[in-house]
Amino acid sequence: MKHIITSAQTCLDCKDPLCEKGCPVNTAIADMIRLFLGGDIREAGEMLFDNNPLSIVCSLVCPHEKHCEGHCVLNKKGTPVNIGGIENYISTYYMDHREFVKPAANGRKLSIIGSGPAGLSLAMIMALKGYGVTIYEAFDKIGGVLRFGIPDFRLDKCILDMFEERLVRVGVKIRKNCMIGKNITIDNLFRDGFDAVFIGTGVWRPKTLGIKGESLGNVHFAIDYLKTPEAYDLGKKVIVIGAGNVAMDVARTAMRAGARDVSIMYRGGEETIPAEKIELEHAKIDGVKLDLHK
């Protein structure tokens, strides 16, 4: 808590906050910090939640270095305000203390296909407006890429379980292990009284390399591996092709799964690596090697 307050106190409270311009969801960062330091943490949390119901998640996994913190004026000569940490503290407090209750129904029904970040956000927003919301999820757990594409060491999945419990409190029905398009079709949804259908199924198809030997069993796709790493036996020596944030996640996960020699192979120099600097540094600390080709 102390370091969060200390970082918040370094905010210059700019009249034209560049950090807000760098935020993809237009978070009122200056107002958030002002309310936080003024003791109005619940008001700050409500503001964050109303702007982005998944603020508690984004505060952990959003690439702050490229967005809000990267635009902070303090970043030019020193250390930027720890915006992600402040947002996470406020959002966690708010989610723990807000009383989530089911509002009066407005008589309209919405079905949401997919429980990734888009589906979860929309479900919360519309349920609080009185819509009868039903989520259809193909897997046995909600979260989509948040659960199956981000390792636990970056996003504790108990946060998603907590969010699910809050959704149920406000009246959202969640049907798991139910893939729309097989036994139930979109036409069936409209037949059964839904006024609208939102499709947020995500993009789960991996990008292949298209090289000889790719089908022989030693080449695996990151999106599949991160979904269930325990299902793979990668051996002790692993090479990860690519150097984005996902590559860092895969490399660090492989190290934790028992690999002893993990290298990231990338076609450029370290200065051109697309992953966030902090993710690259974490990978290095975990023992991941770099095989770069300028």
XYZ file of C-alpha atoms in Angstrom:
294
model
C 0.000 0.000 0.000
C 2.791 2.425 0.894
C 4.435 2.231 -2.531
C 1.058 2.777 -4.209
C 0.454 5.973 -2.249
C 4.027 7.141 -2.824
C 3.694 6.641 -6.569
C 0.308 8.398 -6.655
C 1.845 11.366 -4.869
C 4.362 11.787 -7.691
C 1.525 12.553 -10.138
C 1.805 16.113 -11.429
C -1.979 16.408 -11.918
C -1.425 17.762 -15.426
C -4.058 20.090 -16.862
C -3.834 18.155 -20.126
C -2.992 14.614 -18.919
C -1.183 12.747 -21.672
C -1.668 9.493 -19.774
C -5.398 9.655 -20.478
C -4.777 10.197 -24.182
C -2.680 7.040 -24.170
C -5.419 4.924 -22.571
C -7.402 2.832 -25.115
C -10.565 3.002 -22.964
C -10.234 6.692 -21.984
C -9.820 6.132 -18.259
C -9.974 9.402 -16.317
C -6.596 8.758 -14.714
C -6.033 12.218 -13.244
C -9.457 12.145 -11.562
C -8.781 8.599 -10.331
C -5.554 9.612 -8.603
C -7.052 12.827 -7.229
C -9.968 10.934 -5.670
C -7.671 8.217 -4.352
C -5.351 10.648 -2.590
C -8.351 12.589 -1.310
C -9.748 9.535 0.484
C -12.624 8.937 -1.955
C -11.538 5.461 -3.005
C -15.079 4.174 -3.500
C -15.940 7.058 -5.810
C -12.715 6.416 -7.707
C -13.594 2.732 -7.967
C -17.112 3.466 -9.181
C -15.738 5.786 -11.847
C -13.319 3.090 -13.041
C -15.998 0.379 -13.022
C -18.563 2.486 -14.880
C -15.974 3.218 -17.559
C -14.671 -0.349 -17.745
C -16.230 -3.207 -15.731
C -13.022 -5.214 -16.205
C -10.821 -2.478 -14.771
C -9.540 -4.929 -12.157
C -8.262 -7.184 -14.963
C -6.937 -4.475 -17.275
C -4.988 -2.971 -14.385
C -2.916 -6.167 -14.371
C -2.616 -7.265 -18.000
C -2.882 -4.043 -20.029
C 0.473 -3.010 -21.598
C 0.752 0.158 -19.494
C 4.256 0.772 -20.785
C 2.830 1.424 -24.258
C -0.265 3.293 -23.136
C -0.925 5.331 -19.979
C 2.445 4.969 -18.242
C 4.272 5.295 -21.528
C 2.614 8.674 -22.080
C 3.195 9.964 -18.534
C 5.377 13.086 -18.669
C 7.494 11.721 -15.811
C 8.503 8.869 -18.106
C 10.651 11.251 -20.153
C 13.229 11.820 -17.414
C 12.553 9.188 -14.782
C 9.919 6.805 -13.473
C 6.268 7.213 -14.512
C 3.389 7.037 -12.081
C 2.483 3.398 -11.359
C -0.967 3.839 -12.896
C -1.640 0.122 -13.244
C -0.847 -0.559 -9.601
C -3.015 2.315 -8.382
C -5.911 1.227 -10.602
C -5.627 -2.357 -9.391
C -5.683 -1.338 -5.738
C -8.736 0.865 -6.228
C -10.590 -1.667 -8.403
C -9.913 -4.550 -6.017
C -11.225 -2.497 -3.104
C -14.310 -1.498 -5.064
C -15.167 -5.029 -6.214
C -14.796 -6.277 -2.644
C -17.008 -3.587 -1.109
C -19.692 -2.856 -3.699
C -23.020 -4.531 -3.081
C -23.977 -6.216 -6.346
C -27.760 -6.766 -6.487
C -30.088 -7.736 -9.280
C -31.920 -4.675 -10.649
C -35.541 -4.561 -11.705
C -36.060 -6.347 -15.024
C -36.830 -4.217 -18.086
C -38.411 -7.105 -20.007
C -35.671 -7.410 -22.655
C -33.425 -10.442 -23.154
C -29.846 -10.589 -24.466
C -27.770 -13.641 -25.289
C -23.975 -13.398 -25.322
C -21.938 -16.020 -27.146
C -18.517 -16.267 -25.542
C -17.318 -15.231 -22.096
C -14.070 -13.492 -22.990
C -13.378 -9.889 -22.006
C -15.946 -8.474 -24.453
C -18.691 -10.857 -23.358
C -18.039 -10.398 -19.638
C -17.982 -6.604 -19.900
C -21.177 -6.463 -21.915
C -22.928 -8.928 -19.615
C -22.227 -6.789 -16.550
C -23.197 -3.528 -18.261
C -26.477 -4.843 -19.646
C -27.466 -6.829 -16.548
C -27.119 -3.696 -14.414
C -29.495 -1.966 -16.859
C -32.146 -4.626 -16.192
C -31.662 -6.861 -19.214
C -32.087 -10.602 -18.847
C -28.605 -11.764 -19.868
C -27.532 -15.311 -20.688
C -23.922 -16.158 -21.511
C -23.138 -19.235 -23.608
C -19.606 -20.535 -23.095
C -18.072 -23.453 -25.013
C -15.637 -24.367 -22.222
C -16.244 -25.368 -18.622
C -14.950 -22.066 -17.230
C -15.541 -18.445 -18.158
C -12.867 -15.972 -19.182
C -11.863 -16.874 -22.723
C -8.374 -15.608 -23.473
C -8.154 -14.132 -19.966
C -8.316 -17.633 -18.474
C -6.800 -19.769 -21.201
C -4.328 -17.386 -22.809
C -2.731 -15.580 -19.853
C -0.624 -17.519 -17.314
C -1.542 -17.518 -13.633
C 1.613 -15.619 -12.721
C 0.294 -12.641 -14.694
C -3.414 -12.952 -13.896
C -4.689 -14.868 -10.868
C -7.768 -16.720 -12.103
C -9.533 -16.224 -8.772
C -10.242 -12.708 -10.105
C -12.317 -14.245 -12.908
C -14.084 -16.517 -10.423
C -14.914 -13.466 -8.319
C -16.235 -11.614 -11.374
C -18.398 -14.616 -12.260
C -19.903 -14.579 -8.781
C -20.709 -10.879 -9.167
C -22.362 -11.550 -12.534
C -24.590 -14.196 -11.001
C -25.548 -11.768 -8.227
C -26.891 -9.262 -10.761
C -28.915 -11.961 -12.506
C -26.703 -13.184 -15.356
C -27.240 -16.811 -16.352
C -24.102 -18.646 -17.471
C -24.402 -21.789 -19.580
C -21.027 -23.542 -19.782
C -20.012 -26.391 -22.087
C -22.531 -25.018 -24.559
C -21.230 -24.256 -28.036
C -23.621 -22.287 -30.181
C -23.797 -23.591 -33.740
C -24.009 -27.298 -32.984
C -27.076 -28.301 -30.987
C -28.246 -24.730 -30.470
C -28.221 -22.208 -33.310
C -28.596 -18.443 -33.399
C -32.028 -18.956 -34.950
C -32.947 -21.006 -31.874
C -31.939 -18.105 -29.635
C -34.263 -15.692 -31.432
C -36.983 -18.351 -31.469
C -36.749 -18.616 -27.691
C -37.315 -14.950 -27.061
C -33.945 -13.221 -27.117
C -34.161 -9.701 -28.458
C -30.495 -9.544 -29.454
C -27.442 -11.784 -29.799
C -23.872 -10.625 -29.225
C -21.118 -12.789 -30.711
C -17.780 -12.517 -28.931
C -16.120 -15.835 -29.647
C -12.551 -14.543 -29.934
C -9.830 -15.652 -32.333
C -8.495 -19.067 -31.396
C -6.940 -20.170 -34.688
C -3.121 -20.189 -34.437
C -0.840 -18.743 -37.079
C 1.229 -21.550 -38.583
C 4.808 -21.302 -39.831
C 4.118 -23.321 -42.950
C 7.425 -25.201 -42.802
C 8.316 -28.843 -43.371
C 8.051 -30.974 -40.250
C 5.429 -28.804 -38.569
C 3.029 -31.732 -38.262
C 5.459 -34.268 -36.795
C 4.740 -33.547 -33.132
C 7.551 -31.305 -31.926
C 6.014 -28.013 -33.060
C 3.216 -26.602 -30.919
C 1.157 -23.431 -31.099
C 1.334 -20.854 -28.333
C -2.413 -20.308 -27.990
C -2.972 -24.056 -27.520
C -0.042 -24.484 -25.153
C -1.097 -21.665 -22.848
C -4.600 -23.116 -22.665
C -3.411 -26.370 -21.040
C 0.388 -26.430 -20.573
C 0.135 -29.501 -18.329
C -1.027 -31.506 -21.365
C 2.340 -31.039 -23.110
C 5.683 -32.746 -22.642
C 8.076 -30.269 -24.243
C 11.234 -31.820 -22.881
C 14.141 -29.924 -21.348
C 15.112 -27.778 -24.345
C 12.523 -25.452 -25.865
C 12.724 -22.802 -28.569
C 10.017 -20.139 -28.845
C 9.734 -18.449 -32.234
C 8.692 -14.822 -31.910
C 9.232 -12.184 -29.243
C 5.882 -10.627 -28.400
C 4.185 -10.727 -25.015
C 2.666 -14.125 -25.825
C 6.118 -15.512 -26.586
C 7.307 -14.296 -23.180
C 4.327 -15.977 -21.535
C 5.079 -19.247 -23.304
C 8.782 -19.142 -22.455
C 8.174 -18.396 -18.775
C 5.454 -21.045 -18.579
C 7.776 -23.633 -20.130
C 10.437 -22.797 -17.529
C 7.900 -23.349 -14.773
C 6.794 -26.611 -16.390
C 10.258 -28.141 -16.105
C 12.195 -27.025 -19.189
C 15.787 -26.103 -18.367
C 16.943 -24.479 -21.601
C 14.405 -22.075 -23.086
C 15.390 -19.676 -25.868
C 13.379 -17.027 -27.682
C 14.309 -16.880 -31.351
C 13.674 -13.537 -33.023
C 14.637 -12.127 -36.407
C 15.693 -8.683 -35.136
C 17.764 -7.070 -32.429
C 16.718 -6.657 -28.799
C 15.786 -3.025 -29.364
C 13.102 -4.098 -31.875
C 11.490 -6.795 -29.709
C 7.727 -6.064 -29.651
C 7.107 -7.375 -26.125
C 6.907 -4.898 -23.275
C 10.267 -4.214 -21.689
C 9.006 -5.374 -18.309
C 7.834 -8.691 -19.803
C 11.232 -9.165 -21.459
C 13.006 -8.414 -18.189
C 10.810 -10.880 -16.320
C 11.622 -13.541 -18.914
C 15.341 -12.902 -18.505
C 15.058 -13.122 -14.724
C 13.286 -16.474 -15.121
C 16.279 -17.726 -17.098
C 14.981 -17.402 -20.649
C 17.701 -16.884 -23.262
C 17.584 -14.723 -26.391
C 18.642 -15.943 -29.818
C 18.558 -12.793 -31.913
C 19.349 -12.314 -35.587
C 19.936 -8.785 -36.824
